[in-house]
PDB file of C-alpha atoms in Angstrom:
ATOM      1  CA  MET A 299      61.429 -83.142 -30.881  1.00 63.00           C
ATOM      2  CA  GLY A 300      63.413 -86.348 -30.290  1.00 73.00           C
ATOM      3  CA  ILE A 301      65.919 -84.463 -28.127  1.00 74.00           C
ATOM      4  CA  ALA A 302      63.140 -82.826 -26.120  1.00 76.00           C
ATOM      5  CA  LYS A 303      61.595 -86.232 -25.370  1.00 74.00           C
ATOM      6  CA  THR A 304      64.979 -87.547 -24.302  1.00 69.00           C
ATOM      7  CA  ILE A 305      65.538 -84.637 -21.936  1.00 71.00           C
ATOM      8  CA  VAL A 306      62.094 -85.003 -20.414  1.00 72.00           C
ATOM      9  CA  SER A 307      62.615 -88.757 -19.978  1.00 68.00           C
ATOM     10  CA  GLY A 308      65.940 -88.143 -18.249  1.00 62.00           C
ATOM     11  CA  LEU A 309      64.451 -85.583 -15.886  1.00 69.00           C
ATOM     12  CA  LEU A 310      61.528 -87.846 -15.002  1.00 67.00           C
ATOM     13  CA  LEU A 311      63.930 -90.682 -14.320  1.00 62.00           C
ATOM     14  CA  ALA A 312      65.987 -88.421 -12.045  1.00 58.00           C
ATOM     15  CA  LEU A 313      62.857 -87.314 -10.204  1.00 58.00           C
ATOM     16  CA  CYS A 314      61.797 -90.914  -9.597  1.00 56.00           C
ATOM     17  CA  MET A 315      65.187 -91.659  -8.086  1.00 54.00           C
ATOM     18  CA  ILE A 316      65.228 -88.765  -5.633  1.00 50.00           C
ATOM     19  CA  SER A 317      61.542 -88.745  -4.620  1.00 45.00           C
ATOM     20  CA  PRO A 318      61.928 -91.394  -1.869  1.00 45.00           C
ATOM     21  CA  ALA A 319      64.702 -89.320  -0.305  1.00 46.00           C
ATOM     22  CA  LEU A 320      62.481 -86.255  -0.153  1.00 43.00           C
ATOM     23  CA  ALA A 321      59.541 -88.210   1.315  1.00 50.00           C
ATOM     24  CA  GLY A 322      61.082 -88.154   4.811  1.00 76.00           C
ATOM     25  CA  ILE A 323      61.055 -90.639   7.634  1.00 89.00           C
ATOM     26  CA  VAL A 324      58.022 -89.491   9.637  1.00 94.00           C
ATOM     27  CA  ASN A 325      55.312 -92.142  10.017  1.00 95.00           C
ATOM     28  CA  SER A 326      57.729 -94.934   9.195  1.00 95.00           C
ATOM     29  CA  LYS A 327      59.154 -97.486  11.607  1.00 96.00           C
ATOM     30  CA  ALA A 328      62.214 -96.236  13.473  1.00 97.00           C
ATOM     31  CA  PRO A 329      65.301 -98.108  12.220  1.00 97.00           C
ATOM     32  CA  GLU A 330      66.571-100.594  14.781  1.00 97.00           C
ATOM     33  CA  PHE A 331      69.991-100.125  16.273  1.00 97.00           C
ATOM     34  CA  THR A 332      72.215-101.057  19.198  1.00 97.00           C
ATOM     35  CA  LEU A 333      74.856 -98.658  20.488  1.00 97.00           C
ATOM     36  CA  GLN A 334      77.003 -98.445  23.583  1.00 97.00           C
ATOM     37  CA  ASP A 335      76.235 -96.005  26.354  1.00 97.00           C
ATOM     38  CA  LEU A 336      78.860 -94.066  28.307  1.00 97.00           C
ATOM     39  CA  SER A 337      79.688 -97.090  30.465  1.00 96.00           C
ATOM     40  CA  GLY A 338      80.100 -99.394  27.449  1.00 97.00           C
ATOM     41  CA  LYS A 339      76.819-101.198  27.986  1.00 97.00           C
ATOM     42  CA  PRO A 340      74.927-102.038  24.768  1.00 97.00           C
ATOM     43  CA  VAL A 341      71.582-100.266  24.479  1.00 97.00           C
ATOM     44  CA  SER A 342      68.980-101.022  21.797  1.00 97.00           C
ATOM     45  CA  ILE A 343      66.118 -98.789  20.797  1.00 97.00           C
ATOM     46  CA  SER A 344      63.846-101.845  21.116  1.00 96.00           C
ATOM     47  CA  ASP A 345      64.646-101.932  24.856  1.00 96.00           C
ATOM     48  CA  PHE A 346      62.276 -98.980  25.208  1.00 96.00           C
ATOM     49  CA  ARG A 347      59.282-100.377  23.297  1.00 95.00           C
ATOM     50  CA  GLY A 348      56.136 -99.320  25.131  1.00 96.00           C
ATOM     51  CA  ARG A 349      57.599 -95.919  25.995  1.00 97.00           C
ATOM     52  CA  VAL A 350      57.831 -92.708  23.978  1.00 98.00           C
ATOM     53  CA  VAL A 351      61.397 -92.326  22.735  1.00 98.00           C
ATOM     54  CA  PHE A 352      62.964 -88.960  21.973  1.00 98.00           C
ATOM     55  CA  ILE A 353      66.030 -89.717  19.876  1.00 97.00           C
ATOM     56  CA  ASP A 354      68.402 -86.801  19.494  1.00 97.00           C
ATOM     57  CA  PHE A 355      71.477 -86.782  17.255  1.00 97.00           C
ATOM     58  CA  TRP A 356      74.067 -84.316  18.575  1.00 96.00           C
ATOM     59  CA  ALA A 357      77.759 -83.472  18.594  1.00 96.00           C
ATOM     60  CA  SER A 358      80.056 -81.512  20.905  1.00 95.00           C
ATOM     61  CA  TRP A 359      81.152 -79.219  18.066  1.00 93.00           C
ATOM     62  CA  CYS A 360      77.631 -78.080  17.281  1.00 92.00           C
ATOM     63  CA  PRO A 361      76.643 -74.748  18.965  1.00 91.00           C
ATOM     64  CA  PRO A 362      72.871 -75.352  18.867  1.00 94.00           C
ATOM     65  CA  CYS A 363      73.506 -78.760  20.467  1.00 95.00           C
ATOM     66  CA  LYS A 364      75.199 -77.011  23.391  1.00 93.00           C
ATOM     67  CA  LYS A 365      72.029 -75.004  23.964  1.00 94.00           C
ATOM     68  CA  GLU A 366      69.668 -77.892  23.406  1.00 96.00           C
ATOM     69  CA  PHE A 367      71.403 -80.491  25.584  1.00 96.00           C
ATOM     70  CA  PRO A 368      70.748 -79.048  29.076  1.00 94.00           C
ATOM     71  CA  GLU A 369      67.236 -77.968  28.030  1.00 95.00           C
ATOM     72  CA  LEU A 370      66.389 -81.464  26.860  1.00 96.00           C
ATOM     73  CA  ASN A 371      67.955 -83.050  29.938  1.00 95.00           C
ATOM     74  CA  SER A 372      65.781 -81.042  32.317  1.00 94.00           C
ATOM     75  CA  PHE A 373      62.712 -81.229  30.038  1.00 95.00           C
ATOM     76  CA  ILE A 374      62.488 -85.029  29.907  1.00 96.00           C
ATOM     77  CA  LYS A 375      62.549 -85.465  33.720  1.00 95.00           C
ATOM     78  CA  ARG A 376      58.854 -84.674  34.030  1.00 95.00           C
ATOM     79  CA  TYR A 377      57.954 -87.591  31.744  1.00 96.00           C
ATOM     80  CA  GLU A 378      59.908 -90.277  33.581  1.00 92.00           C
ATOM     81  CA  PRO A 379      59.316 -93.239  33.271  1.00 95.00           C
ATOM     82  CA  ASN A 380      56.926 -93.012  30.310  1.00 96.00           C
ATOM     83  CA  ALA A 381      59.357 -91.285  27.967  1.00 97.00           C
ATOM     84  CA  VAL A 382      63.112 -91.433  27.492  1.00 97.00           C
ATOM     85  CA  VAL A 383      65.758 -89.523  25.599  1.00 98.00           C
ATOM     86  CA  LEU A 384      68.376 -91.412  23.589  1.00 98.00           C
ATOM     87  CA  ALA A 385      71.000 -88.756  22.893  1.00 97.00           C
ATOM     88  CA  VAL A 386      73.137 -90.259  20.118  1.00 97.00           C
ATOM     89  CA  ASN A 387      76.522 -88.569  19.860  1.00 97.00           C
ATOM     90  CA  VAL A 388      78.520 -88.626  16.613  1.00 96.00           C
ATOM     91  CA  ASP A 389      81.864 -87.218  17.793  1.00 96.00           C
ATOM     92  CA  ARG A 390      84.846 -89.142  16.476  1.00 94.00           C
ATOM     93  CA  LYS A 391      86.741 -88.771  19.760  1.00 94.00           C
ATOM     94  CA  ARG A 392      85.411 -89.894  23.124  1.00 96.00           C
ATOM     95  CA  SER A 393      87.450 -87.213  24.880  1.00 95.00           C
ATOM     96  CA  HIS A 394      85.348 -84.523  23.183  1.00 95.00           C
ATOM     97  CA  VAL A 395      82.185 -86.126  24.511  1.00 96.00           C
ATOM     98  CA  ASP A 396      83.576 -86.370  28.045  1.00 96.00           C
ATOM     99  CA  ASP A 397      84.740 -82.764  27.921  1.00 95.00           C
ATOM    100  CA  PHE A 398      81.306 -81.614  26.751  1.00 96.00           C
ATOM    101  CA  LEU A 399      79.466 -83.596  29.427  1.00 96.00           C
ATOM    102  CA  SER A 400      81.764 -82.353  32.174  1.00 95.00           C
ATOM    103  CA  ARG A 401      80.350 -78.877  31.540  1.00 93.00           C
ATOM    104  CA  MET A 402      76.748 -80.045  31.683  1.00 91.00           C
ATOM    105  CA  PRO A 403      74.542 -80.724  34.701  1.00 86.00           C
ATOM    106  CA  GLY A 404      74.056 -84.343  35.780  1.00 90.00           C
ATOM    107  CA  LEU A 405      72.018 -86.510  33.417  1.00 93.00           C
ATOM    108  CA  SER A 406      68.406 -87.307  34.270  1.00 91.00           C
ATOM    109  CA  GLY A 407      67.436 -90.910  34.982  1.00 92.00           C
ATOM    110  CA  ASN A 408      65.613 -91.221  31.660  1.00 95.00           C
ATOM    111  CA  PHE A 409      68.303 -89.478  29.596  1.00 96.00           C
ATOM    112  CA  HIS A 410      70.740 -91.895  27.968  1.00 97.00           C
ATOM    113  CA  VAL A 411      73.829 -90.832  26.009  1.00 97.00           C
ATOM    114  CA  LEU A 412      74.775 -93.315  23.293  1.00 98.00           C
ATOM    115  CA  LEU A 413      77.937 -93.256  21.193  1.00 98.00           C
ATOM    116  CA  ASP A 414      77.975 -93.523  17.392  1.00 96.00           C
ATOM    117  CA  ALA A 415      81.529 -92.417  16.609  1.00 96.00           C
ATOM    118  CA  GLU A 416      81.434 -93.956  13.141  1.00 95.00           C
ATOM    119  CA  SER A 417      78.074 -92.378  12.320  1.00 95.00           C
ATOM    120  CA  LYS A 418      76.554 -95.735  11.386  1.00 95.00           C
ATOM    121  CA  ILE A 419      73.054 -95.016  12.656  1.00 95.00           C
ATOM    122  CA  ILE A 420      72.451 -91.399  11.725  1.00 94.00           C
ATOM    123  CA  PRO A 421      72.336 -91.976   7.929  1.00 94.00           C
ATOM    124  CA  ALA A 422      69.465 -94.434   8.399  1.00 94.00           C
ATOM    125  CA  TYR A 423      67.507 -91.696  10.143  1.00 95.00           C
ATOM    126  CA  GLY A 424      68.223 -89.138   7.425  1.00 90.00           C
ATOM    127  CA  ALA A 425      69.288 -86.284   9.670  1.00 90.00           C
ATOM    128  CA  ARG A 426      69.219 -82.969   7.804  1.00 88.00           C
ATOM    129  CA  ALA A 427      70.877 -80.789  10.415  1.00 91.00           C
ATOM    130  CA  MET A 428      72.729 -80.917  13.703  1.00 93.00           C
ATOM    131  CA  PRO A 429      70.988 -81.431  16.029  1.00 95.00           C
ATOM    132  CA  THR A 430      68.195 -83.529  14.570  1.00 95.00           C
ATOM    133  CA  SER A 431      65.638 -85.210  16.779  1.00 96.00           C
ATOM    134  CA  TYR A 432      62.759 -87.595  16.274  1.00 97.00           C
ATOM    135  CA  ILE A 433      59.922 -88.462  18.616  1.00 97.00           C
ATOM    136  CA  ILE A 434      58.929 -92.106  18.372  1.00 97.00           C
ATOM    137  CA  ASP A 435      55.636 -93.478  19.657  1.00 97.00           C
ATOM    138  CA  ARG A 436      55.150 -96.518  21.883  1.00 97.00           C
ATOM    139  CA  GLU A 437      54.898 -98.845  18.874  1.00 96.00           C
ATOM    140  CA  GLY A 438      58.235 -97.729  17.446  1.00 96.00           C
ATOM    141  CA  VAL A 439      56.915 -95.426  14.686  1.00 97.00           C
ATOM    142  CA  ILE A 440      58.509 -92.025  14.117  1.00 97.00           C
ATOM    143  CA  ARG A 441      55.804 -89.391  14.551  1.00 97.00           C
ATOM    144  CA  PHE A 442      57.626 -86.065  14.741  1.00 97.00           C
ATOM    145  CA  ALA A 443      60.912 -84.691  13.451  1.00 96.00           C
ATOM    146  CA  HIS A 444      62.878 -81.597  14.452  1.00 95.00           C
ATOM    147  CA  TYR A 445      65.769 -80.348  12.363  1.00 94.00           C
ATOM    148  CA  GLY A 446      67.958 -77.932  14.310  1.00 94.00           C
ATOM    149  CA  TYR A 447      67.102 -76.300  17.621  1.00 95.00           C
ATOM    150  CA  ARG A 448      65.205 -73.116  18.513  1.00 93.00           C
ATOM    151  CA  ASP A 449      64.639 -71.647  21.957  1.00 92.00           C
ATOM    152  CA  ASP A 450      60.904 -72.329  21.852  1.00 92.00           C
ATOM    153  CA  ASP A 451      61.205 -76.005  20.846  1.00 95.00           C
ATOM    154  CA  ALA A 452      60.417 -77.267  24.360  1.00 95.00           C
ATOM    155  CA  GLY A 453      56.802 -76.185  23.925  1.00 96.00           C
ATOM    156  CA  GLU A 454      56.470 -78.255  20.775  1.00 96.00           C
ATOM    157  CA  TRP A 455      58.219 -81.214  22.364  1.00 97.00           C
ATOM    158  CA  ALA A 456      55.765 -81.147  25.284  1.00 97.00           C
ATOM    159  CA  ALA A 457      52.702 -81.033  23.020  1.00 97.00           C
ATOM    160  CA  GLU A 458      54.032 -83.852  20.849  1.00 97.00           C
ATOM    161  CA  ILE A 459      55.064 -86.163  23.675  1.00 97.00           C
ATOM    162  CA  GLU A 460      51.797 -85.610  25.529  1.00 97.00           C
ATOM    163  CA  SER A 461      49.831 -86.444  22.379  1.00 97.00           C
ATOM    164  CA  LEU A 462      51.649 -89.770  22.217  1.00 97.00           C
ATOM    165  CA  LEU A 463      51.196 -90.560  25.910  1.00 95.00           C
ATOM    166  CA  LYS A 464      47.390 -90.380  25.768  1.00 90.00           C
TER     167      LYS A 464
ATOM    168  CA  MET B 596      65.891 -98.351 -27.270  1.00 83.00           C
ATOM    169  CA  ARG B 597      68.339 -95.652 -28.278  1.00 85.00           C
ATOM    170  CA  LYS B 598      66.176 -93.015 -26.569  1.00 82.00           C
ATOM    171  CA  ILE B 599      66.162 -94.963 -23.333  1.00 81.00           C
ATOM    172  CA  VAL B 600      69.944 -95.176 -23.447  1.00 82.00           C
ATOM    173  CA  TYR B 601      70.220 -91.439 -24.093  1.00 81.00           C
ATOM    174  CA  ALA B 602      67.799 -90.759 -21.219  1.00 80.00           C
ATOM    175  CA  ALA B 603      69.867 -92.924 -18.874  1.00 81.00           C
ATOM    176  CA  LEU B 604      73.046 -91.143 -19.954  1.00 82.00           C
ATOM    177  CA  LEU B 605      71.409 -87.776 -19.387  1.00 81.00           C
ATOM    178  CA  PHE B 606      70.327 -88.838 -15.913  1.00 77.00           C
ATOM    179  CA  GLY B 607      73.847 -89.962 -15.115  1.00 76.00           C
ATOM    180  CA  ALA B 608      75.266 -86.661 -16.313  1.00 76.00           C
ATOM    181  CA  LEU B 609      72.772 -84.699 -14.208  1.00 73.00           C
ATOM    182  CA  ALA B 610      73.563 -86.777 -11.126  1.00 68.00           C
ATOM    183  CA  GLY B 611      77.285 -86.245 -11.622  1.00 65.00           C
ATOM    184  CA  ALA B 612      76.860 -82.533 -12.182  1.00 63.00           C
ATOM    185  CA  ALA B 613      75.206 -82.163  -8.757  1.00 60.00           C
ATOM    186  CA  GLY B 614      78.608 -81.688  -7.202  1.00 58.00           C
ATOM    187  CA  CYS B 615      81.682 -83.690  -6.364  1.00 64.00           C
ATOM    188  CA  VAL B 616      81.340 -83.363  -2.613  1.00 71.00           C
ATOM    189  CA  ASN B 617      78.239 -83.488  -0.474  1.00 78.00           C
ATOM    190  CA  VAL B 618      79.107 -83.063   3.185  1.00 85.00           C
ATOM    191  CA  LYS B 619      76.417 -84.451   5.444  1.00 87.00           C
ATOM    192  CA  PRO B 620      75.478 -82.407   8.538  1.00 89.00           C
ATOM    193  CA  TRP B 621      77.045 -84.977  10.882  1.00 90.00           C
ATOM    194  CA  GLU B 622      80.302 -84.972   8.897  1.00 88.00           C
ATOM    195  CA  ARG B 623      81.073 -81.299   9.515  1.00 88.00           C
ATOM    196  CA  GLU B 624      83.191 -81.827  12.607  1.00 88.00           C
ATOM    197  CA  TYR B 625      86.366 -80.547  10.979  1.00 83.00           C
ATOM    198  CA  LEU B 626      84.589 -77.655   9.265  1.00 82.00           C
ATOM    199  CA  ALA B 627      83.217 -76.569  12.634  1.00 80.00           C
ATOM    200  CA  ASP B 628      86.674 -76.337  14.189  1.00 78.00           C
ATOM    201  CA  PRO B 629      87.327 -72.674  15.120  1.00 74.00           C
ATOM    202  CA  ILE B 630      90.703 -72.854  13.378  1.00 76.00           C
ATOM    203  CA  MET B 631      88.823 -73.209  10.076  1.00 78.00           C
ATOM    204  CA  GLN B 632      87.540 -69.671  10.416  1.00 74.00           C
ATOM    205  CA  SER B 633      89.463 -67.158   8.315  1.00 70.00           C
ATOM    206  CA  ASP B 634      89.599 -64.689  11.239  1.00 70.00           C
ATOM    207  CA  TYR B 635      90.456 -67.258  13.902  1.00 69.00           C
ATOM    208  CA  ASN B 636      93.569 -65.429  15.128  1.00 76.00           C
ATOM    209  CA  LYS B 637      92.425 -62.042  16.369  1.00 77.00           C
ATOM    210  CA  GLU B 638      95.907 -60.528  16.489  1.00 81.00           C
ATOM    211  CA  GLU B 639      96.693 -61.626  12.966  1.00 80.00           C
ATOM    212  CA  LYS B 640      93.355 -60.322  11.809  1.00 78.00           C
ATOM    213  CA  SER B 641      94.010 -56.947  13.408  1.00 81.00           C
ATOM    214  CA  VAL B 642      97.445 -56.679  11.808  1.00 82.00           C
ATOM    215  CA  ARG B 643      96.126 -57.704   8.406  1.00 79.00           C
ATOM    216  CA  GLU B 644      93.300 -55.200   8.502  1.00 79.00           C
ATOM    217  CA  HIS B 645      95.668 -52.423   9.541  1.00 80.00           C
ATOM    218  CA  PHE B 646      98.048 -53.371   6.745  1.00 79.00           C
ATOM    219  CA  LEU B 647      95.309 -53.374   4.144  1.00 77.00           C
ATOM    220  CA  GLY B 648      93.960 -50.112   5.442  1.00 78.00           C
ATOM    221  CA  THR B 649      97.239 -48.274   5.333  1.00 80.00           C
ATOM    222  CA  ARG B 650      98.625 -49.822   2.167  1.00 78.00           C
ATOM    223  CA  GLU B 651      95.530 -49.937   0.029  1.00 76.00           C
ATOM    224  CA  GLY B 652      93.393 -47.354   1.702  1.00 73.00           C
ATOM    225  CA  SER B 653      90.617 -49.902   2.149  1.00 67.00           C
ATOM    226  CA  VAL B 654      88.458 -49.675   5.215  1.00 64.00           C
ATOM    227  CA  GLY B 655      85.864 -52.135   6.485  1.00 65.00           C
ATOM    228  CA  SER B 656      84.276 -54.990   4.503  1.00 61.00           C
ATOM    229  CA  PHE B 657      86.381 -57.495   6.382  1.00 61.00           C
ATOM    230  CA  GLY B 658      85.255 -60.792   7.772  1.00 56.00           C
ATOM    231  CA  VAL B 659      83.158 -63.685   6.569  1.00 53.00           C
ATOM    232  CA  SER B 660      79.408 -63.924   6.845  1.00 51.00           C
ATOM    233  CA  GLY B 661      77.711 -67.214   7.571  1.00 49.00           C
ATOM    234  CA  GLY B 662      79.942 -70.256   7.552  1.00 46.00           C
ATOM    235  CA  GLY B 663      80.410 -72.060  10.795  1.00 47.00           C
ATOM    236  CA  CYS B 664      79.376 -75.614  11.352  1.00 51.00           C
ATOM    237  CA  GLY B 665      76.317 -75.608   9.123  1.00 51.00           C
ATOM    238  CA  CYS B 666      74.496 -77.083  12.079  1.00 56.00           C
ATOM    239  CA  ASN B 667      71.026 -75.789  11.222  1.00 52.00           C
TER     240      ASN B 667
END
């Protein structure tokens, strides 16, 4: 009986430790960060307070990211200037990013590529897949999360962004 | 007091038993490299399959399912 109590206590303790990780990041404040864009200019997420922010974590080596990137680039145009995309890249080498972008159409005015080569920001956002994206409301609170990419995601993105622009 | 210590030790053992390596999705850059695939070289793959087929009489069941970058 003593051993059973010990085992149960240990399991409950383990559950208490991992529960916050399972709770997710939706409806919490988006972690602040500052990263450089492609021209080396520092860009902070707080620069876009008052607008809906679509933050997308991607990499050049990720096949679903290759499908998602041009879709997202053309999708976000219709919401300029009320919404922006911050496409945070986690490639270790800048040359991979440049090579990837050279095969993509030109970036929309409200589509910003930011570089996080050391993956300092993505752990704070708790990405569970590549790509992972979050839609943040005008007050800086994460409202929606997307793990991975499917061909019909644009419909969901539109509904979610429009609900936040009302 | 002793039970609390045992419970803490049990928790530590469970946490350690979860696995030595936990590769995060954004850390899979090297795993996603095409050269990490077992059948990356098509010519080598063709020769190997022919060899196995003629030497061991085995046919089919080659290749690896899943794998890749673990992106989704």
